[in-house]
């Protein structure tokens, strides 16, 4: 694995964090997720493989090409191409594809001898965009983001519609030497079932929840390798790096007449939604009739976790988030599809502001 580029799709209409955080990897030019600052993550695998499927009666033959190592120049050019295809300049820097093309010619006019030099060139190239949400992380830097793994097995999923309009799930990002990668799961694999439960039609978040479980336990994932490769059931041992970001307690006010549930959420990591739901239900069982959600000094984290947490407090049909960009396929709105988890009044503490929900 050779590195990651974060690209901004658009400035956030509402920020859940004051500090952008890198979420999950993206393969090639495909959008998978964003940090709470709405950065997009792209990955550049050091090897690539293609498959050619030909129908042969009465059997189907699968041909594979040998892995091809990405050169240093190829890595830099791939990062350049992602910006060229996807970057949206919402500032006053007057970015244009013409000037970006000139930068490509200047950068690739000389050979690039080492991987570290390629990484340095990419960082310098991206810094010229003057965009704080567009940045490059080396594999070592990205490995420190393991606590944002939503599945506990080191993969990230993308929903892909099939020819009938049904959703299927593909592995779009995988942590090198993580549990799934070590067990044999690869980028591009289609997820067919989790613990013998078919996942066709389920969302990426639903399947990520199925993959989650206690640290050290195993989960069986049925995958299809490539577009036409073999189907294989793979047992993967879970390895959660994330720690609970939720702390809660019950406060008694007015001489015990009023019970207030206090919850502090430190970051939007892989455990945030699950542990927040547990905390709210326990506080409600303890008699809480009001809630305080403390987001002060929240470190940010996964945009998907932020979206799912926001849904807990919004009415069905409310817009949670929307994205805009140069690519019309990336323009979409996400709305709440369920009723609020609780109906009690909630105060959200963020910096020096108080936001009231009833």
mmCIF file of N, CA and C in Angstrom, residues 14-62:
data_model
loop_
_atom_site.group_PDB
_atom_site.id
_atom_site.type_symbol
_atom_site.label_atom_id
_atom_site.label_comp_id
_atom_site.label_asym_id
_atom_site.label_seq_id
_atom_site.Cartn_x
_atom_site.Cartn_y
_atom_site.Cartn_z
ATOM 1 N N UNK A 14 -22.511 21.942 7.915
ATOM 2 C CA UNK A 14 -22.519 21.879 9.373
ATOM 3 C C UNK A 14 -21.383 20.979 9.816
ATOM 4 N N UNK A 15 -20.497 21.502 10.648
ATOM 5 C CA UNK A 15 -19.358 20.712 11.095
ATOM 6 C C UNK A 15 -19.700 20.025 12.406
ATOM 7 N N UNK A 16 -19.384 18.748 12.485
ATOM 8 C CA UNK A 16 -19.525 18.025 13.743
ATOM 9 C C UNK A 16 -18.222 18.033 14.515
ATOM 10 N N UNK A 17 -17.156 18.549 13.908
ATOM 11 C CA UNK A 17 -15.860 18.557 14.577
ATOM 12 C C UNK A 17 -15.089 19.788 14.165
ATOM 13 N N UNK A 18 -14.317 20.311 15.066
ATOM 14 C CA UNK A 18 -13.478 21.448 14.720
ATOM 15 C C UNK A 18 -12.152 21.001 14.138
ATOM 16 N N UNK A 19 -11.858 19.733 14.261
ATOM 17 C CA UNK A 19 -10.615 19.201 13.711
ATOM 18 C C UNK A 19 -10.949 18.103 12.720
ATOM 19 N N UNK A 20 -10.513 18.228 11.442
ATOM 20 C CA UNK A 20 -10.790 17.154 10.496
ATOM 21 C C UNK A 20 -10.054 15.895 10.893
ATOM 22 N N UNK A 21 -10.697 14.768 10.652
ATOM 23 C CA UNK A 21 -10.091 13.492 10.956
ATOM 24 C C UNK A 21 -10.200 12.594 9.748
ATOM 25 N N UNK A 22 -9.169 11.859 9.465
ATOM 26 C CA UNK A 22 -9.191 10.941 8.340
ATOM 27 C C UNK A 22 -10.017 9.729 8.680
ATOM 28 N N UNK A 23 -10.981 9.372 7.849
ATOM 29 C CA UNK A 23 -11.774 8.205 8.155
ATOM 30 C C UNK A 23 -11.232 6.946 7.530
ATOM 31 N N UNK A 24 -11.769 6.549 6.423
ATOM 32 C CA UNK A 24 -11.584 5.215 5.907
ATOM 33 C C UNK A 24 -11.055 5.246 4.504
ATOM 34 N N UNK A 25 -10.359 4.179 4.076
ATOM 35 C CA UNK A 25 -9.699 4.258 2.795
ATOM 36 C C UNK A 25 -10.644 4.086 1.626
ATOM 37 N N UNK A 26 -10.236 4.631 0.503
ATOM 38 C CA UNK A 26 -11.011 4.550 -0.707
ATOM 39 C C UNK A 26 -10.129 3.992 -1.806
ATOM 40 N N UNK A 27 -10.640 3.155 -2.655
ATOM 41 C CA UNK A 27 -9.847 2.512 -3.680
ATOM 42 C C UNK A 27 -9.984 3.286 -4.981
ATOM 43 N N UNK A 28 -8.840 3.659 -5.552
ATOM 44 C CA UNK A 28 -8.819 4.405 -6.802
ATOM 45 C C UNK A 28 -9.656 5.672 -6.677
ATOM 46 N N UNK A 29 -10.574 5.886 -7.638
ATOM 47 C CA UNK A 29 -11.324 7.135 -7.667
ATOM 48 C C UNK A 29 -12.716 7.003 -7.084
ATOM 49 N N UNK A 30 -12.995 5.988 -6.291
ATOM 50 C CA UNK A 30 -14.352 5.704 -5.841
ATOM 51 C C UNK A 30 -14.595 6.268 -4.457
ATOM 52 N N UNK A 31 -15.693 6.987 -4.299
ATOM 53 C CA UNK A 31 -16.031 7.585 -3.010
ATOM 54 C C UNK A 31 -16.534 6.527 -2.053
ATOM 55 N N UNK A 32 -15.983 6.471 -0.854
ATOM 56 C CA UNK A 32 -16.512 5.560 0.155
ATOM 57 C C UNK A 32 -16.988 6.313 1.378
ATOM 58 N N UNK A 33 -16.228 7.290 1.842
ATOM 59 C CA UNK A 33 -16.632 7.954 3.067
ATOM 60 C C UNK A 33 -15.868 9.232 3.244
ATOM 61 N N UNK A 34 -16.079 9.915 4.326
ATOM 62 C CA UNK A 34 -15.448 11.196 4.547
ATOM 63 C C UNK A 34 -15.235 11.398 6.021
ATOM 64 N N UNK A 35 -14.257 12.229 6.349
ATOM 65 C CA UNK A 35 -14.106 12.639 7.737
ATOM 66 C C UNK A 35 -15.221 13.597 8.071
ATOM 67 N N UNK A 36 -15.354 13.944 9.328
ATOM 68 C CA UNK A 36 -16.431 14.842 9.700
ATOM 69 C C UNK A 36 -16.228 16.223 9.110
ATOM 70 N N UNK A 37 -15.048 16.486 8.563
ATOM 71 C CA UNK A 37 -14.825 17.729 7.847
ATOM 72 C C UNK A 37 -15.178 17.579 6.383
ATOM 73 N N UNK A 38 -15.725 16.406 6.015
ATOM 74 C CA UNK A 38 -16.133 16.082 4.662
ATOM 75 C C UNK A 38 -14.951 15.926 3.718
ATOM 76 N N UNK A 39 -13.800 15.450 4.211
ATOM 77 C CA UNK A 39 -12.710 15.081 3.331
ATOM 78 C C UNK A 39 -12.979 13.702 2.770
ATOM 79 N N UNK A 40 -12.507 13.438 1.572
ATOM 80 C CA UNK A 40 -12.651 12.117 0.982
ATOM 81 C C UNK A 40 -11.317 11.419 1.014
ATOM 82 N N UNK A 41 -11.306 10.112 1.165
ATOM 83 C CA UNK A 41 -10.057 9.379 1.261
ATOM 84 C C UNK A 41 -9.864 8.506 0.045
ATOM 85 N N UNK A 42 -8.680 8.576 -0.523
ATOM 86 C CA UNK A 42 -8.360 7.740 -1.655
ATOM 87 C C UNK A 42 -7.118 6.930 -1.349
ATOM 88 N N UNK A 43 -7.058 5.687 -1.813
ATOM 89 C CA UNK A 43 -5.888 4.860 -1.564
ATOM 90 C C UNK A 43 -5.260 4.452 -2.868
ATOM 91 N N UNK A 44 -3.987 4.149 -2.793
ATOM 92 C CA UNK A 44 -3.247 3.722 -3.958
ATOM 93 C C UNK A 44 -2.571 2.407 -3.667
ATOM 94 N N UNK A 45 -3.180 1.273 -3.989
ATOM 95 C CA UNK A 45 -2.535 -0.007 -3.740
ATOM 96 C C UNK A 45 -1.251 -0.122 -4.540
ATOM 97 N N UNK A 46 -0.254 -0.792 -3.953
ATOM 98 C CA UNK A 46 1.021 -0.936 -4.632
ATOM 99 C C UNK A 46 0.980 -2.012 -5.702
ATOM 100 N N UNK A 47 -0.063 -2.851 -5.677
ATOM 101 C CA UNK A 47 -0.227 -3.826 -6.739
ATOM 102 C C UNK A 47 -1.650 -3.734 -7.238
ATOM 103 N N UNK A 48 -1.856 -4.063 -8.492
ATOM 104 C CA UNK A 48 -3.188 -4.076 -9.057
ATOM 105 C C UNK A 48 -3.340 -5.310 -9.918
ATOM 106 N N UNK A 49 -4.571 -5.784 -10.025
ATOM 107 C CA UNK A 49 -4.830 -6.959 -10.827
ATOM 108 C C UNK A 49 -6.121 -6.759 -11.580
ATOM 109 N N UNK A 50 -6.208 -7.290 -12.767
ATOM 110 C CA UNK A 50 -7.431 -7.198 -13.540
ATOM 111 C C UNK A 50 -7.891 -8.590 -13.887
ATOM 112 N N UNK A 51 -9.191 -8.702 -14.125
ATOM 113 C CA UNK A 51 -9.752 -9.990 -14.465
ATOM 114 C C UNK A 51 -10.481 -9.893 -15.792
ATOM 115 N N UNK A 52 -10.369 -10.928 -16.589
ATOM 116 C CA UNK A 52 -11.095 -11.023 -17.844
ATOM 117 C C UNK A 52 -11.923 -12.277 -17.782
ATOM 118 N N UNK A 53 -13.243 -12.120 -17.920
ATOM 119 C CA UNK A 53 -14.131 -13.273 -17.869
ATOM 120 C C UNK A 53 -14.695 -13.513 -19.255
ATOM 121 N N UNK A 54 -14.635 -14.744 -19.691
ATOM 122 C CA UNK A 54 -15.207 -15.106 -20.979
ATOM 123 C C UNK A 54 -16.131 -16.292 -20.780
ATOM 124 N N UNK A 55 -17.306 -16.207 -21.357
ATOM 125 C CA UNK A 55 -18.247 -17.305 -21.265
ATOM 126 C C UNK A 55 -17.841 -18.401 -22.223
ATOM 127 N N UNK A 56 -17.597 -19.573 -21.685
ATOM 128 C CA UNK A 56 -17.218 -20.727 -22.485
ATOM 129 C C UNK A 56 -18.149 -21.866 -22.117
ATOM 130 N N UNK A 57 -18.834 -22.425 -23.097
ATOM 131 C CA UNK A 57 -19.740 -23.537 -22.825
ATOM 132 C C UNK A 57 -18.950 -24.833 -22.696
ATOM 133 N N UNK A 58 -19.248 -25.687 -21.674
ATOM 134 C CA UNK A 58 -20.298 -25.446 -20.679
ATOM 135 C C UNK A 58 -19.778 -24.833 -19.404
ATOM 136 N N UNK A 59 -18.521 -24.341 -19.387
ATOM 137 C CA UNK A 59 -17.955 -23.792 -18.162
ATOM 138 C C UNK A 59 -17.548 -22.357 -18.402
ATOM 139 N N UNK A 60 -17.307 -21.642 -17.310
ATOM 140 C CA UNK A 60 -16.834 -20.266 -17.395
ATOM 141 C C UNK A 60 -15.359 -20.237 -17.041
ATOM 142 N N UNK A 61 -14.600 -19.609 -17.895
ATOM 143 C CA UNK A 61 -13.159 -19.553 -17.692
ATOM 144 C C UNK A 61 -12.773 -18.192 -17.141
ATOM 145 N N UNK A 62 -11.897 -18.176 -16.183
ATOM 146 C CA UNK A 62 -11.432 -16.941 -15.567
ATOM 147 C C UNK A 62 -9.942 -16.791 -15.800
#
